[in-house]
PDB file of C-alpha atoms in Angstrom:
ATOM      1  CA  MET A 175      28.819   3.256  34.647  1.00 51.00           C
ATOM      2  CA  VAL A 176      30.786   3.162  31.362  1.00 48.00           C
ATOM      3  CA  ARG A 177      30.771  -0.662  31.419  1.00 51.00           C
ATOM      4  CA  LEU A 178      27.028  -0.681  31.941  1.00 45.00           C
ATOM      5  CA  VAL A 179      26.231   1.106  28.656  1.00 42.00           C
ATOM      6  CA  PRO A 180      27.582  -1.647  26.337  1.00 44.00           C
ATOM      7  CA  LEU A 181      25.787  -4.266  28.410  1.00 40.00           C
ATOM      8  CA  LEU A 182      22.501  -2.385  28.113  1.00 40.00           C
ATOM      9  CA  LEU A 183      22.987  -2.041  24.343  1.00 40.00           C
ATOM     10  CA  LEU A 184      23.565  -5.781  23.997  1.00 38.00           C
ATOM     11  CA  LEU A 185      20.386  -6.471  25.920  1.00 40.00           C
ATOM     12  CA  LEU A 186      18.320  -4.026  23.844  1.00 45.00           C
ATOM     13  CA  LEU A 187      19.644  -4.785  20.338  1.00 44.00           C
ATOM     14  CA  PRO A 188      18.264  -8.318  19.965  1.00 42.00           C
ATOM     15  CA  GLY A 189      14.769  -6.991  20.578  1.00 41.00           C
ATOM     16  CA  LEU A 190      15.276  -4.320  17.959  1.00 43.00           C
ATOM     17  CA  CYS A 191      16.489  -6.847  15.393  1.00 43.00           C
ATOM     18  CA  PHE A 192      13.307  -8.888  15.643  1.00 47.00           C
ATOM     19  CA  ALA A 193      10.924  -5.953  15.423  1.00 58.00           C
ATOM     20  CA  GLN A 194       8.536  -5.811  12.508  1.00 77.00           C
ATOM     21  CA  SER A 195       8.203  -2.653  10.496  1.00 94.00           C
ATOM     22  CA  THR A 196       6.080  -1.160   7.752  1.00 96.00           C
ATOM     23  CA  GLN A 197       6.871   0.722   4.553  1.00 98.00           C
ATOM     24  CA  LYS A 198       4.454   2.793   2.525  1.00 98.00           C
ATOM     25  CA  LEU A 199       3.325   1.187  -0.728  1.00 98.00           C
ATOM     26  CA  PHE A 200       0.678   3.575  -2.123  1.00 98.00           C
ATOM     27  CA  HIS A 201      -2.428   5.485  -1.071  1.00 98.00           C
ATOM     28  CA  ILE A 202      -5.870   6.523  -2.276  1.00 98.00           C
ATOM     29  CA  GLU A 203      -7.053  10.128  -2.324  1.00 98.00           C
ATOM     30  CA  ARG A 204     -10.726  10.926  -2.808  1.00 96.00           C
ATOM     31  CA  SER A 205     -12.810  13.849  -4.011  1.00 96.00           C
ATOM     32  CA  LYS A 206     -15.171  13.425  -1.050  1.00 93.00           C
ATOM     33  CA  ASN A 207     -12.771  14.739   1.619  1.00 94.00           C
ATOM     34  CA  LYS A 208      -9.108  14.898   2.623  1.00 96.00           C
ATOM     35  CA  ASN A 209      -9.066  11.481   4.341  1.00 97.00           C
ATOM     36  CA  GLU A 210      -6.683   9.076   2.606  1.00 98.00           C
ATOM     37  CA  VAL A 211      -6.565   5.285   2.540  1.00 98.00           C
ATOM     38  CA  HIS A 212      -2.982   4.040   2.975  1.00 98.00           C
ATOM     39  CA  TYR A 213      -1.604   0.633   2.054  1.00 98.00           C
ATOM     40  CA  ASP A 214       1.670  -0.278   3.757  1.00 98.00           C
ATOM     41  CA  ALA A 215       3.880  -3.335   3.380  1.00 98.00           C
ATOM     42  CA  ARG A 216       4.428  -5.175   6.625  1.00 98.00           C
ATOM     43  CA  LEU A 217       7.963  -6.531   6.839  1.00 97.00           C
ATOM     44  CA  ASP A 218       9.205  -9.375   9.010  1.00 96.00           C
ATOM     45  CA  LYS A 219      12.451  -9.495  10.978  1.00 95.00           C
ATOM     46  CA  ASP A 220      14.351 -10.446   7.813  1.00 94.00           C
ATOM     47  CA  GLY A 221      13.046  -7.443   5.890  1.00 95.00           C
ATOM     48  CA  GLN A 222      10.714  -9.513   3.695  1.00 96.00           C
ATOM     49  CA  LEU A 223       6.936  -9.246   3.347  1.00 97.00           C
ATOM     50  CA  ASP A 224       5.318 -10.771   6.407  1.00 97.00           C
ATOM     51  CA  ALA A 225       3.803 -14.155   5.514  1.00 95.00           C
ATOM     52  CA  LYS A 226       0.820 -13.748   7.842  1.00 95.00           C
ATOM     53  CA  GLU A 227      -0.044 -10.123   7.057  1.00 96.00           C
ATOM     54  CA  PRO A 228       1.978  -8.696   4.143  1.00 97.00           C
ATOM     55  CA  VAL A 229      -0.150  -5.549   3.778  1.00 98.00           C
ATOM     56  CA  VAL A 230      -1.940  -3.300   6.266  1.00 97.00           C
ATOM     57  CA  VAL A 231      -4.557  -0.712   5.310  1.00 97.00           C
ATOM     58  CA  TYR A 232      -5.783   2.278   7.315  1.00 98.00           C
ATOM     59  CA  TRP A 233      -7.271   5.753   7.076  1.00 98.00           C
ATOM     60  CA  LEU A 234      -4.841   8.639   7.400  1.00 98.00           C
ATOM     61  CA  LEU A 235      -6.822  11.643   8.603  1.00 97.00           C
ATOM     62  CA  PRO A 236      -5.878  15.280   7.851  1.00 96.00           C
ATOM     63  CA  ASN A 237      -4.695  15.727  11.457  1.00 96.00           C
ATOM     64  CA  GLY A 238      -2.130  12.935  10.930  1.00 96.00           C
ATOM     65  CA  LYS A 239      -3.966  10.338  13.017  1.00 97.00           C
ATOM     66  CA  ARG A 240      -4.665   6.810  11.822  1.00 97.00           C
ATOM     67  CA  SER A 241      -8.018   5.086  11.922  1.00 97.00           C
ATOM     68  CA  THR A 242      -9.092   1.560  11.029  1.00 97.00           C
ATOM     69  CA  LEU A 243     -11.425   0.842   8.130  1.00 97.00           C
ATOM     70  CA  SER A 244     -14.874  -0.469   8.934  1.00 96.00           C
ATOM     71  CA  TRP A 245     -15.973  -3.905   7.760  1.00 95.00           C
ATOM     72  CA  LEU A 246     -18.087  -2.284   5.030  1.00 92.00           C
ATOM     73  CA  GLU A 247     -15.182  -0.102   3.847  1.00 93.00           C
ATOM     74  CA  ARG A 248     -12.878  -3.129   3.711  1.00 94.00           C
ATOM     75  CA  SER A 249     -15.331  -5.424   1.946  1.00 90.00           C
ATOM     76  CA  GLN A 250     -16.964  -2.994  -0.485  1.00 89.00           C
ATOM     77  CA  ALA A 251     -14.688  -0.019  -1.094  1.00 91.00           C
ATOM     78  CA  TYR A 252     -11.000  -0.267  -0.103  1.00 95.00           C
ATOM     79  CA  GLY A 253     -10.311  -3.866   0.824  1.00 95.00           C
ATOM     80  CA  PHE A 254      -7.784  -6.130  -0.832  1.00 97.00           C
ATOM     81  CA  LYS A 255      -6.656  -9.696  -1.263  1.00 97.00           C
ATOM     82  CA  VAL A 256      -3.004 -10.734  -1.207  1.00 97.00           C
ATOM     83  CA  THR A 257      -1.712 -14.150  -2.279  1.00 97.00           C
ATOM     84  CA  LYS A 258       1.809 -15.502  -2.672  1.00 96.00           C
ATOM     85  CA  ASP A 259       2.763 -16.172  -6.284  1.00 94.00           C
ATOM     86  CA  LYS A 260       3.467 -19.807  -7.179  1.00 93.00           C
ATOM     87  CA  SER A 261       7.099 -18.896  -7.874  1.00 93.00           C
ATOM     88  CA  GLY A 262       7.439 -17.687  -4.272  1.00 89.00           C
ATOM     89  CA  GLU A 263       9.325 -14.607  -5.483  1.00 91.00           C
ATOM     90  CA  PHE A 264       6.517 -12.072  -5.027  1.00 96.00           C
ATOM     91  CA  TRP A 265       2.943 -11.556  -3.868  1.00 98.00           C
ATOM     92  CA  ARG A 266      -0.124 -10.665  -5.951  1.00 97.00           C
ATOM     93  CA  MET A 267      -2.480  -8.015  -4.624  1.00 98.00           C
ATOM     94  CA  VAL A 268      -5.926  -7.050  -5.885  1.00 97.00           C
ATOM     95  CA  ILE A 269      -7.681  -4.011  -4.413  1.00 96.00           C
ATOM     96  CA  VAL A 270     -11.439  -3.453  -4.538  1.00 94.00           C
ATOM     97  CA  PRO A 271     -11.318  -0.078  -6.382  1.00 91.00           C
ATOM     98  CA  ALA A 272      -9.181  -1.539  -9.198  1.00 92.00           C
ATOM     99  CA  LYS A 273     -10.038  -5.252  -9.326  1.00 92.00           C
ATOM    100  CA  ASN A 274      -8.862  -5.621 -12.929  1.00 93.00           C
ATOM    101  CA  ARG A 275      -5.412  -4.134 -12.135  1.00 94.00           C
ATOM    102  CA  PRO A 276      -3.346  -6.735 -10.230  1.00 96.00           C
ATOM    103  CA  ILE A 277      -0.399  -5.410  -8.256  1.00 98.00           C
ATOM    104  CA  LYS A 278       2.889  -7.256  -7.804  1.00 98.00           C
ATOM    105  CA  LEU A 279       4.403  -6.844  -4.316  1.00 98.00           C
ATOM    106  CA  TYR A 280       8.024  -7.521  -3.460  1.00 97.00           C
ATOM    107  CA  VAL A 281      11.021  -6.191  -1.559  1.00 97.00           C
ATOM    108  CA  ARG A 282      14.178  -5.270  -3.472  1.00 95.00           C
ATOM    109  CA  ASP A 283      17.251  -3.658  -1.917  1.00 93.00           C
ATOM    110  CA  GLY A 284      15.329  -3.140   1.336  1.00 94.00           C
ATOM    111  CA  LYS A 285      12.484  -1.229  -0.375  1.00 97.00           C
ATOM    112  CA  ALA A 286       8.932  -2.584  -0.543  1.00 98.00           C
ATOM    113  CA  ARG A 287       7.430  -2.130  -4.011  1.00 98.00           C
ATOM    114  CA  ALA A 288       3.921  -2.185  -5.458  1.00 98.00           C
ATOM    115  CA  GLU A 289       4.328  -2.701  -9.196  1.00 98.00           C
ATOM    116  CA  GLY A 290       1.465  -2.465 -11.659  1.00 98.00           C
ATOM    117  CA  LYS A 291       0.575  -1.273 -15.146  1.00 98.00           C
ATOM    118  CA  ILE A 292      -0.463   2.196 -16.282  1.00 98.00           C
ATOM    119  CA  ASN A 293      -1.147   2.687 -20.004  1.00 97.00           C
ATOM    120  CA  GLY A 294       0.785  -0.522 -20.658  1.00 97.00           C
ATOM    121  CA  PHE A 295       3.910   0.634 -18.784  1.00 98.00           C
ATOM    122  CA  ASP A 296       5.303  -1.150 -15.721  1.00 98.00           C
ATOM    123  CA  VAL A 297       5.148   1.338 -12.847  1.00 98.00           C
ATOM    124  CA  PHE A 298       5.734   1.612  -9.147  1.00 98.00           C
ATOM    125  CA  LEU A 299       2.239   2.561  -8.014  1.00 98.00           C
ATOM    126  CA  GLN A 300       2.095   5.762  -5.959  1.00 98.00           C
ATOM    127  CA  LYS A 301      -1.571   6.672  -5.658  1.00 98.00           C
ATOM    128  CA  LEU A 302      -5.096   6.411  -6.908  1.00 98.00           C
ATOM    129  CA  TYR A 303      -7.459   9.356  -6.977  1.00 98.00           C
ATOM    130  CA  ILE A 304     -11.142   8.445  -6.869  1.00 97.00           C
ATOM    131  CA  ASN A 305     -13.642  11.054  -8.053  1.00 97.00           C
ATOM    132  CA  THR A 306     -17.215  10.407  -6.923  1.00 95.00           C
ATOM    133  CA  THR A 307     -20.636  11.990  -6.826  1.00 95.00           C
ATOM    134  CA  GLU A 308     -22.470  11.447  -3.565  1.00 90.00           C
ATOM    135  CA  GLY A 309     -25.694   9.446  -3.871  1.00 83.00           C
ATOM    136  CA  ALA A 310     -28.542   8.679  -1.507  1.00 80.00           C
ATOM    137  CA  LEU A 311     -26.955   5.463  -0.207  1.00 81.00           C
ATOM    138  CA  ILE A 312     -23.652   4.954  -1.958  1.00 83.00           C
ATOM    139  CA  PRO A 313     -21.497   7.286  -4.055  1.00 87.00           C
ATOM    140  CA  THR A 314     -21.161   6.928  -7.817  1.00 91.00           C
ATOM    141  CA  VAL A 315     -17.586   6.591  -9.074  1.00 93.00           C
ATOM    142  CA  ASN A 316     -17.019   8.993 -11.974  1.00 96.00           C
ATOM    143  CA  TYR A 317     -13.393   8.028 -12.622  1.00 97.00           C
ATOM    144  CA  ILE A 318     -10.205   6.738 -11.021  1.00 96.00           C
ATOM    145  CA  ASP A 319      -6.800   8.242 -11.790  1.00 98.00           C
ATOM    146  CA  LEU A 320      -3.888   5.809 -11.466  1.00 98.00           C
ATOM    147  CA  ILE A 321      -0.518   7.460 -10.826  1.00 98.00           C
ATOM    148  CA  GLY A 322       2.930   5.902 -10.669  1.00 98.00           C
ATOM    149  CA  ILE A 323       6.581   6.080 -11.654  1.00 98.00           C
ATOM    150  CA  ASP A 324       7.846   4.166 -14.697  1.00 98.00           C
ATOM    151  CA  VAL A 325      10.030   1.267 -13.519  1.00 98.00           C
ATOM    152  CA  ARG A 326      12.528   1.696 -16.371  1.00 97.00           C
ATOM    153  CA  THR A 327      12.682   5.454 -17.032  1.00 98.00           C
ATOM    154  CA  GLY A 328      11.577   7.056 -13.750  1.00 98.00           C
ATOM    155  CA  GLU A 329       8.978   9.125 -15.628  1.00 98.00           C
ATOM    156  CA  LYS A 330       5.641   9.903 -14.012  1.00 98.00           C
ATOM    157  CA  ARG A 331       2.785   7.920 -15.595  1.00 98.00           C
ATOM    158  CA  SER A 332      -0.954   8.362 -15.172  1.00 98.00           C
ATOM    159  CA  GLU A 333      -4.145   6.925 -16.583  1.00 98.00           C
ATOM    160  CA  ARG A 334      -7.806   7.810 -16.071  1.00 98.00           C
ATOM    161  CA  VAL A 335     -10.129   4.833 -15.808  1.00 96.00           C
ATOM    162  CA  LYS A 336     -13.908   5.198 -16.045  1.00 93.00           C
ATOM    163  CA  PRO A 337     -16.232   2.540 -14.676  1.00 87.00           C
TER     164      PRO A 337
END
């Protein structure tokens, strides 16, 4: 029996080494309800951003369950586009709620990072808070708060953006 344990470990470990994983990048909170939109980095077996699908997005409900975004939510409200930078050293991400705020994605020391700008400072993006007023068909965005941690100093940074 004792000899069987190391053999089983050897058989199981290769499968674990090739498993993909995700790491949280940032999320969106909304005034409408407690549902959050989460953006996670998808890492390949080497711990780098997955070339086919570097970012996954999903609803995180108050009960802790995940739910997929609808086509309309992805295309009009919370979707994103990710492209590899020409240098090959990082990815560029643009999200629908903040189209004019590109995000730089990369992995450093095993940690996936979403780096952007808040009030001119380079920050690790943590969250966006979107305040809306419900309308007949679609809500009106009153403002978006951008929140992150200063890359150099570790200070919390925030900025309110109005449409």
